[in-house]
XYZ file of C-alpha atoms in Angstrom:
607
model
C -42.270 12.801 -30.102
C -42.683 9.687 -27.981
C -39.534 8.262 -26.456
C -39.020 4.629 -25.592
C -37.772 3.475 -22.232
C -34.454 2.468 -23.827
C -34.056 5.887 -25.501
C -34.600 7.676 -22.196
C -32.203 5.354 -20.352
C -29.452 5.783 -22.944
C -29.911 9.553 -22.876
C -29.782 9.799 -19.078
C -26.546 7.801 -19.093
C -25.021 10.801 -20.919
C -26.346 13.430 -18.497
C -24.828 14.199 -15.094
C -25.779 13.369 -12.340
C -28.044 10.622 -13.667
C -25.069 8.923 -15.333
C -23.785 8.049 -11.851
C -26.956 6.254 -10.719
C -26.933 2.464 -10.266
C -28.553 0.609 -13.208
C -31.678 -0.319 -11.239
C -32.172 3.254 -10.023
C -31.685 4.597 -13.549
C -34.173 2.079 -14.900
C -36.746 3.066 -12.266
C -36.136 6.753 -12.975
C -36.714 6.296 -16.707
C -40.149 4.800 -15.988
C -41.331 7.773 -13.926
C -40.332 10.633 -16.240
C -42.634 12.686 -18.400
C -41.770 13.659 -21.972
C -43.126 16.912 -23.391
C -42.800 18.278 -26.931
C -42.998 21.937 -27.942
C -43.248 23.680 -31.290
C -40.991 26.646 -32.025
C -42.023 29.761 -30.030
C -44.318 27.715 -27.771
C -44.146 28.651 -24.056
C -42.706 26.031 -21.713
C -43.796 27.943 -18.602
C -44.716 31.512 -17.695
C -43.310 33.724 -14.960
C -44.849 32.938 -11.564
C -46.529 29.690 -12.617
C -46.108 26.453 -10.686
C -43.248 24.404 -12.084
C -44.028 20.760 -12.982
C -40.485 19.701 -12.111
C -36.952 19.885 -13.439
C -36.562 20.036 -17.217
C -33.775 18.337 -19.167
C -33.411 19.146 -22.875
C -33.459 16.009 -25.009
C -33.700 17.896 -28.285
C -33.962 21.541 -29.390
C -33.182 24.903 -27.820
C -34.887 26.778 -24.987
C -34.823 30.539 -24.429
C -35.001 31.870 -20.854
C -36.152 35.457 -20.243
C -36.561 37.459 -17.042
C -39.556 39.434 -15.775
C -38.603 42.361 -18.016
C -38.442 40.254 -21.165
C -34.639 40.339 -21.340
C -33.043 37.137 -22.639
C -30.792 35.700 -19.956
C -29.877 32.360 -21.509
C -30.215 30.018 -24.482
C -30.037 26.355 -23.488
C -29.343 23.288 -25.580
C -28.899 19.525 -25.465
C -28.493 18.048 -21.937
C -28.939 21.395 -20.198
C -31.400 21.373 -17.308
C -33.492 24.252 -15.998
C -36.206 25.016 -13.479
C -34.262 23.772 -10.427
C -33.858 27.128 -8.710
C -37.555 28.014 -8.804
C -38.587 24.486 -7.894
C -36.524 24.401 -4.700
C -37.158 28.026 -3.817
C -40.968 28.202 -3.689
C -42.111 25.999 -6.563
C -42.792 29.060 -8.728
C -41.041 30.029 -11.951
C -38.780 33.067 -11.460
C -38.229 33.314 -15.229
C -40.083 32.562 -18.437
C -39.105 29.714 -20.768
C -40.082 29.166 -24.392
C -39.005 26.783 -27.131
C -36.655 28.648 -29.468
C -36.793 25.696 -31.875
C -38.968 22.562 -31.903
C -37.952 20.862 -28.670
C -38.341 17.663 -26.691
C -38.019 17.983 -22.918
C -37.819 15.361 -20.190
C -39.539 16.421 -16.964
C -38.573 15.057 -13.540
C -41.536 15.612 -11.157
C -40.717 17.411 -7.863
C -41.346 14.372 -5.628
C -39.091 12.230 -7.812
C -36.302 14.821 -7.678
C -36.534 14.934 -3.883
C -36.380 11.136 -3.681
C -33.248 11.129 -5.819
C -31.647 13.820 -3.661
C -32.435 11.915 -0.466
C -31.295 8.585 -1.842
C -28.181 9.396 -3.874
C -25.278 11.577 -2.778
C -24.222 12.381 -6.326
C -27.671 13.778 -7.127
C -27.756 15.705 -3.864
C -24.381 17.257 -4.690
C -25.595 18.234 -8.159
C -28.743 19.999 -7.032
C -27.154 21.614 -4.008
C -23.876 22.653 -5.674
C -24.824 26.298 -6.043
C -26.011 26.490 -2.442
C -23.673 24.007 -0.795
C -21.037 25.026 1.706
C -17.560 23.663 1.551
C -16.702 21.129 4.194
C -15.053 22.316 7.368
C -11.390 23.246 7.472
C -9.025 20.296 7.218
C -5.828 19.484 9.037
C -2.663 18.037 7.589
C -3.897 14.538 8.424
C -7.168 14.937 6.510
C -5.882 16.958 3.522
C -5.639 15.078 0.235
C -2.224 14.168 -1.087
C -2.666 16.123 -4.310
C -2.514 19.253 -2.142
C 0.563 18.132 -0.229
C 2.691 16.733 -3.005
C 5.310 18.493 -5.081
C 4.384 18.249 -8.762
C 7.652 19.620 -10.186
C 9.223 16.190 -10.365
C 12.977 15.644 -10.456
C 13.904 12.343 -12.058
C 16.945 10.560 -13.435
C 17.693 7.334 -15.260
C 19.114 4.306 -13.451
C 22.441 4.748 -15.262
C 23.012 8.280 -13.928
C 26.239 8.610 -11.960
C 25.726 9.245 -8.253
C 27.913 12.345 -8.422
C 25.699 13.783 -11.179
C 22.589 13.003 -9.139
C 24.089 14.779 -6.129
C 24.812 17.842 -8.242
C 21.186 17.942 -9.428
C 19.921 17.736 -5.850
C 22.284 20.501 -4.776
C 21.376 22.815 -7.644
C 17.626 22.284 -7.234
C 17.686 22.368 -3.428
C 15.987 18.969 -3.113
C 16.760 15.849 -1.146
C 15.746 13.061 -3.533
C 15.437 11.954 -7.150
C 12.913 9.497 -8.536
C 14.630 6.930 -10.738
C 12.541 6.223 -13.810
C 12.596 4.471 -17.138
C 9.984 6.126 -19.311
C 6.895 6.505 -17.120
C 7.877 3.551 -14.929
C 9.169 4.239 -11.420
C 12.118 1.991 -10.659
C 13.300 3.442 -7.388
C 14.174 6.514 -5.360
C 17.592 7.896 -4.430
C 17.952 10.281 -1.492
C 20.697 12.316 0.114
C 20.699 9.746 2.907
C 21.410 7.014 0.341
C 24.325 9.041 -1.020
C 25.848 9.743 2.393
C 25.038 6.359 3.964
C 26.082 4.174 1.048
C 28.127 5.988 -1.590
C 30.194 8.180 0.758
C 30.299 6.019 3.881
C 31.247 2.872 1.954
C 33.762 4.663 -0.262
C 32.099 3.505 -3.489
C 33.897 4.368 -6.759
C 33.049 7.446 -8.857
C 31.636 5.148 -11.517
C 28.811 4.127 -9.180
C 25.369 4.657 -10.718
C 22.136 5.609 -9.014
C 20.742 2.111 -9.560
C 23.380 0.764 -7.143
C 22.327 2.936 -4.192
C 18.625 3.578 -4.777
C 15.743 2.008 -2.907
C 14.148 -0.201 -5.557
C 10.381 -0.548 -5.957
C 9.582 2.017 -3.243
C 6.175 2.144 -1.625
C 3.873 4.628 -3.364
C 0.557 6.293 -2.615
C -2.082 7.820 -4.890
C -3.276 11.461 -5.132
C -6.611 10.415 -3.655
C -5.016 9.267 -0.401
C -4.832 11.661 2.541
C -2.157 13.172 4.743
C -2.588 10.623 7.510
C -1.668 7.880 5.020
C 1.620 9.694 4.349
C 2.294 10.184 8.051
C 1.552 6.553 8.908
C 3.770 5.161 6.130
C 6.632 7.488 7.037
C 6.382 6.579 10.713
C 6.045 2.847 10.123
C 8.799 2.560 7.498
C 11.123 5.259 8.865
C 11.280 7.043 5.498
C 10.988 10.683 4.513
C 10.067 10.496 0.794
C 6.993 8.865 -0.780
C 6.435 8.876 -4.571
C 2.843 9.426 -5.718
C 1.540 7.473 -8.682
C -1.744 7.316 -10.538
C -2.629 4.649 -13.044
C 0.916 3.337 -12.844
C 2.361 6.750 -13.770
C 4.540 8.829 -11.463
C 2.751 12.153 -10.812
C 4.445 13.628 -7.735
C 6.282 13.111 -4.484
C 5.669 13.984 -0.833
C 8.602 14.641 1.488
C 8.914 15.538 5.148
C 9.846 19.041 3.987
C 6.516 19.291 2.124
C 4.643 18.318 5.298
C 6.574 20.828 7.382
C 5.973 23.559 4.822
C 2.272 22.734 4.703
C 1.960 23.122 8.454
C 4.089 26.264 8.545
C 2.235 28.131 5.785
C -0.795 29.638 7.457
C -2.108 33.164 7.481
C -1.255 33.829 11.126
C 2.354 32.790 10.609
C 2.675 34.956 7.509
C 1.170 37.921 9.363
C 3.624 37.394 12.234
C 6.630 37.276 9.923
C 5.529 40.373 8.007
C 4.903 42.305 11.215
C 8.511 41.610 12.226
C 10.070 42.235 8.802
C 12.741 44.919 8.542
C 12.383 45.669 4.834
C 10.137 45.189 1.827
C 12.529 42.529 0.554
C 12.051 40.582 3.792
C 8.281 40.839 3.347
C 8.532 39.636 -0.255
C 10.031 36.374 1.002
C 6.860 35.929 3.059
C 4.289 37.011 0.474
C 5.877 34.547 -1.963
C 4.071 31.876 0.093
C 0.618 33.349 -0.636
C -0.064 31.059 -3.652
C 0.647 28.018 -1.469
C -1.549 29.470 1.253
C -4.328 29.896 -1.316
C -4.028 26.235 -2.300
C -4.148 25.067 1.306
C -7.049 27.278 2.329
C -9.203 26.200 -0.620
C -8.226 22.539 -0.328
C -8.938 22.742 3.386
C -12.601 23.413 2.679
C -12.673 27.106 3.630
C -15.345 29.231 2.022
C -14.256 31.873 -0.467
C -15.015 34.813 1.840
C -12.755 33.280 4.503
C -9.955 32.628 2.012
C -10.033 36.147 0.575
C -10.299 37.714 4.030
C -7.219 35.860 5.275
C -5.241 36.745 2.163
C -6.307 40.395 2.444
C -5.217 40.437 6.089
C -1.695 39.742 4.864
C -1.824 42.736 2.506
C -3.181 44.915 5.321
C -0.333 43.832 7.614
C 2.245 44.504 4.910
C 0.787 47.972 4.357
C 0.843 48.857 8.061
C 4.383 47.513 8.445
C 5.538 49.601 5.482
C 3.894 52.679 7.023
C 5.838 52.019 10.222
C 9.103 51.562 8.325
C 8.385 54.731 6.356
C 7.933 56.738 9.562
C 11.127 55.253 10.958
C 12.952 56.458 7.858
C 11.226 59.821 7.361
C 10.469 60.738 10.952
C 7.054 61.299 12.566
C 4.336 62.688 10.258
C 3.846 66.481 10.410
C 0.037 66.094 10.623
C -2.339 63.165 11.130
C -2.989 61.021 8.036
C -5.018 57.977 7.036
C -3.976 55.344 4.517
C -6.956 53.673 2.857
C -7.317 50.766 0.449
C -9.945 50.486 -2.246
C -10.607 47.842 -4.879
C -10.378 44.206 -3.808
C -8.217 45.035 -0.774
C -10.766 47.613 0.350
C -13.510 44.990 0.075
C -11.310 42.328 1.741
C -11.638 40.160 -1.356
C -8.084 39.643 -2.554
C -7.221 36.391 -4.305
C -3.994 35.135 -5.827
C -4.015 38.029 -8.343
C -3.994 41.542 -6.877
C -2.711 44.962 -7.769
C -2.723 47.869 -5.318
C -5.428 50.528 -5.068
C -4.902 53.033 -2.272
C -5.012 56.684 -1.258
C -4.133 59.103 1.553
C -6.443 61.432 3.442
C -4.522 64.170 5.269
C -5.580 66.400 8.130
C -6.784 69.808 6.911
C -3.925 71.502 8.792
C -1.411 70.093 6.283
C 0.775 72.695 4.557
C 2.345 72.718 1.117
C 5.701 72.052 2.730
C 4.245 69.003 4.528
C 3.178 67.489 1.212
C 6.783 66.566 0.449
C 6.772 64.220 3.459
C 3.580 62.471 2.360
C 4.773 62.137 -1.240
C 7.852 60.314 0.068
C 5.761 58.192 2.435
C 3.402 57.213 -0.386
C 6.302 56.263 -2.657
C 7.980 54.210 0.075
C 4.798 52.227 0.808
C 3.679 51.744 -2.819
C 7.162 50.684 -3.904
C 7.276 48.274 -0.990
C 3.893 46.775 -1.884
C 5.061 46.331 -5.467
C 8.150 44.506 -4.184
C 5.815 42.224 -2.214
C 3.899 41.304 -5.368
C 1.041 43.830 -5.141
C 1.883 45.444 -8.455
C 1.291 49.076 -9.301
C -2.247 49.996 -10.356
C -2.306 50.485 -14.168
C -4.755 53.366 -13.692
C -2.520 55.016 -11.050
C -5.232 54.736 -8.409
C -2.535 55.010 -5.753
C -1.416 57.409 -3.066
C 1.673 58.173 -5.175
C -0.630 60.058 -7.555
C -0.956 63.584 -6.070
C -4.656 63.529 -6.941
C -5.179 60.768 -4.389
C -3.004 62.254 -1.638
C -5.022 65.226 -0.414
C -6.420 66.980 2.685
C -9.816 65.927 3.977
C -11.468 69.103 2.630
C -10.340 68.216 -0.908
C -11.699 64.694 -0.561
C -14.997 66.162 0.581
C -15.021 68.348 -2.550
C -14.208 65.306 -4.702
C -17.216 63.335 -3.502
C -19.551 66.336 -3.618
C -18.442 67.057 -7.185
C -18.905 63.472 -8.348
C -22.391 63.374 -6.865
C -23.410 66.776 -8.259
C -22.083 66.095 -11.772
C -22.079 62.329 -12.398
C -20.199 62.215 -15.710
C -18.579 58.921 -16.808
C -15.307 59.647 -14.993
C -17.188 60.642 -11.845
C -19.196 57.400 -11.958
C -16.037 55.318 -12.299
C -14.197 57.152 -9.542
C -17.168 57.091 -7.197
C -17.530 53.344 -7.746
C -13.901 52.815 -6.761
C -13.977 55.200 -3.830
C -17.163 53.768 -2.338
C -15.041 50.682 -1.563
C -12.614 52.624 0.631
C -11.488 50.973 3.876
C -9.070 52.512 6.415
C -5.837 50.550 6.866
C -3.479 52.631 9.011
C -3.318 56.055 10.614
C -5.995 58.355 12.034
C -9.237 56.437 11.378
C -11.427 59.348 12.509
C -10.519 61.215 9.293
C -12.840 58.880 7.372
C -15.870 58.359 9.601
C -17.657 61.671 8.975
C -16.669 61.740 5.304
C -18.206 58.326 4.700
C -21.473 59.177 6.463
C -21.813 62.535 4.694
C -21.077 61.040 1.294
C -23.538 58.171 1.614
C -26.298 60.528 2.714
C -25.636 62.970 -0.145
C -25.379 60.202 -2.728
C -28.537 58.416 -1.627
C -30.446 61.682 -1.723
C -29.474 62.473 -5.328
C -31.677 60.369 -7.594
C -29.816 61.441 -10.748
C -26.495 60.315 -9.294
C -27.991 57.008 -8.181
C -29.430 56.462 -11.670
C -26.027 57.103 -13.234
C -24.352 54.765 -10.778
C -26.895 52.064 -11.618
C -26.183 52.539 -15.319
C -22.448 52.314 -14.677
C -22.918 49.131 -12.623
C -24.540 47.363 -15.588
C -21.521 47.728 -17.888
C -20.128 44.390 -16.738
C -22.502 41.578 -17.669
C -22.462 37.831 -16.985
C -21.135 35.699 -19.878
C -24.412 34.242 -21.090
C -24.707 33.175 -24.720
C -25.869 30.538 -27.137
C -23.247 27.854 -26.517
C -24.575 25.751 -23.658
C -25.745 28.948 -22.056
C -22.225 30.386 -21.486
C -20.346 32.804 -23.753
C -16.559 32.931 -23.897
C -14.146 35.690 -24.883
C -14.054 35.742 -28.694
C -10.583 37.068 -29.474
C -7.218 38.028 -28.045
C -4.865 36.364 -25.609
C -7.682 34.855 -23.537
C -9.867 33.661 -26.411
C -12.341 30.872 -25.567
C -12.192 31.474 -21.809
C -14.503 33.005 -19.208
C -13.328 36.134 -17.420
C -14.362 35.198 -13.894
C -13.390 38.631 -12.612
C -14.948 41.217 -14.938
C -17.856 39.024 -16.118
C -18.094 36.894 -12.983
C -17.631 38.531 -9.588
C -17.560 42.201 -10.710
C -21.251 42.320 -11.775
C -22.205 41.148 -8.269
C -19.717 43.547 -6.653
C -21.329 46.403 -8.603
C -24.860 45.358 -7.647
C -23.940 45.079 -3.971
C -22.428 48.574 -4.064
C -25.662 49.981 -5.518
C -27.789 48.311 -2.850
C -25.606 49.781 -0.109
C -25.717 53.191 -1.730
C -29.507 53.042 -1.799
C -29.653 51.961 1.830
C -26.791 54.177 3.134
C -25.026 51.053 4.357
C -21.365 51.358 5.349
C -20.140 47.813 4.589
C -17.369 47.469 1.983
C -17.238 43.671 1.601
C -19.544 42.372 -1.140
C -21.007 39.498 0.837
C -21.525 41.719 3.885
C -23.221 44.285 1.640
C -25.662 41.733 0.252
C -26.519 40.493 3.749
C -26.937 44.047 5.033
C -29.113 44.953 2.048
C -31.351 41.979 2.778
C -31.593 42.874 6.457
C -32.296 46.543 5.708
C -35.058 45.776 3.224
C -33.206 47.102 0.187
C -33.324 43.534 -1.108
C -35.999 40.986 -0.367
C -34.780 38.062 1.752
C -35.176 35.701 -1.215
C -33.410 38.134 -3.564
C -30.495 38.441 -1.154
C -30.277 34.660 -0.762
C -30.329 34.068 -4.520
C -27.628 36.626 -5.210
C -25.494 35.350 -2.332
C -25.792 31.806 -3.682
C -24.834 32.951 -7.168
C -21.919 35.024 -5.899
C -20.639 32.181 -3.736
C -20.580 29.762 -6.649
C -18.873 32.200 -9.036
C -16.298 33.277 -6.438
C -15.488 29.714 -5.432
C -15.186 28.643 -9.070
C -12.707 31.494 -9.537
C -10.627 30.372 -6.553
C -10.728 26.727 -7.650
C -9.403 27.805 -11.065
C -6.552 29.791 -9.499
C -5.650 26.870 -7.267
C -5.451 24.529 -10.262
C -3.003 26.909 -11.922
C -0.842 27.246 -8.799
C -0.688 23.471 -8.376
C 0.394 23.172 -12.008
C 3.247 25.597 -11.366
C 1.598 28.490 -13.233
C 0.647 31.991 -12.167
C -2.982 32.323 -11.045
C -5.327 34.318 -13.281
C -9.060 34.877 -13.803
C -9.504 33.255 -17.225
C -11.212 29.881 -17.060
C -11.586 27.560 -20.088
C -15.120 26.089 -19.822
C -13.618 22.742 -20.803
C -12.028 22.634 -17.338
C -15.521 22.262 -15.872
C -17.713 19.202 -15.795
C -21.203 19.337 -17.306
C -22.840 19.782 -13.925
C -20.373 22.533 -12.926
C -21.119 24.396 -16.154
C -24.826 23.945 -15.567
C -24.759 25.445 -12.088
C -22.368 28.217 -13.102
C -24.757 29.133 -15.894
C -27.610 29.188 -13.358
C -25.583 31.564 -11.193
C -25.009 33.873 -14.166
C -28.748 33.792 -14.901
C -29.490 34.953 -11.343
C -27.038 37.852 -11.670
C -28.460 38.822 -15.072
C -31.978 38.769 -13.652
C -30.993 41.024 -10.743
C -29.206 43.404 -13.114
C -32.317 43.558 -15.260
C -34.472 44.379 -12.237
C -32.144 47.188 -11.128
C -31.835 48.492 -14.686
C -35.608 48.740 -15.036
C -35.895 50.687 -11.797
C -37.424 47.792 -9.911
C -36.332 46.762 -6.449
C -36.162 43.167 -5.379
C -38.762 43.539 -2.638
C -41.877 41.470 -2.296
């Protein structure tokens, strides 16, 4: 099917990133493209062949399969494919065929590189899955939409000053925006009330319109912190309304700026380390959502964000252990408190339950167990108070099964490895993420080394663990390459935990098991697996890139919820993503699916 120059130009105007190109650049691009047509079932390219460029689907559907013949994606109108292989080594890492009669636009490699070099928007598109966030930002360089309070307090111009003062008192705020519909008329502050209404002895019938600052200066969400600071300093004011498109959307106050500077991980750690009770700690951990917003908005990579947030949980755990010993007395025998799950991997986000256990010295007696049961309850209850809610599966030290002498733990692991039934596979997966938090760390060192050696040497156990790791699959389907949850409370969303990061977490655990690697963090595991030869360097890079994109998309989603005043979760509506974000997220899922397929077929990623 031949396409005219005008047809190609109109089509590209509907496809990101080409829709952002200047008219002359778009016109030049349309002249250099190649159009290819394919009948149903016709191959577009074979595995390992040289790619002719980047493909964009003008019409039809394309099926992508991996080296084992497993379908990893169905792509439709405006989807692009072939980028990863093109920029990796120029070779196709998958196989593509036309599922239906299809028309494809092909951008030759040299043309793609010219676009990347000449246009930032194109560069961002093609490098999104591999791009790092910018460096950490200060208050002065942070965008206003991060700084501003979105829970707006407003009143009408006819509101009595006394009523306005009552609202400020009850809501613990220092100003009200005076509005009529969506129009901002002015701002009334506590200083206006004290300096005008009270000081001048104005009557009780005085309205807000009589004391407010009319037509106040405003800024937009796209401005930065330094703009706020400069306006406040120059005008001698402490409140700046934020408007967008003529509509009031937020406000920034001096209190917001102070809070922004005060909320950092080191300060939270310091306050928790000095806390005298779990309730005191809860006042600190309540700032974690705001910390999450600031760390992500500040350009920190996901592994830095989750590490800093996990450090707070670690500090809270150790402080609770100290408080428990102060209450119960010194422990009768040495013990070690360990975390598993996301805390064990140092990957906590804004949504975390607690997964923990206790390893006790083998000299512990039955009578001593009473002490450790009370210690476990004190710490787990305290963590729950701090917002780390109880594990639904009771994977906690309060469960007697997970508060045992070292010899019992040794028997646990040996039993799971010798008889890898479904429960053993699940438990082993959880326990391979163990990380010591507080106590006698030497209780774990030998156990970890012995277990890894025994597990790696049992091919049946490894095979079962591989099978168990493939139970969580990326959400790939027919609709634009991404499948959503079909029913229930989270219908039509992507589960970025169980179908996003967990498949990579499971793969990384398998690689470390095969290589007897001791890392617990997923990213560290993938790097170690690449260095140790368990993964090829290119395989490790691809999976790291995919994991980074999925994990950062998850954090971005949680931040959006926090900024909207909602609780963070892992369920992302695809409609919240732009076309190019969906495209790259789908590519990341394809990489994970391909790696799962390789592991499932008993193939390593070497060579």
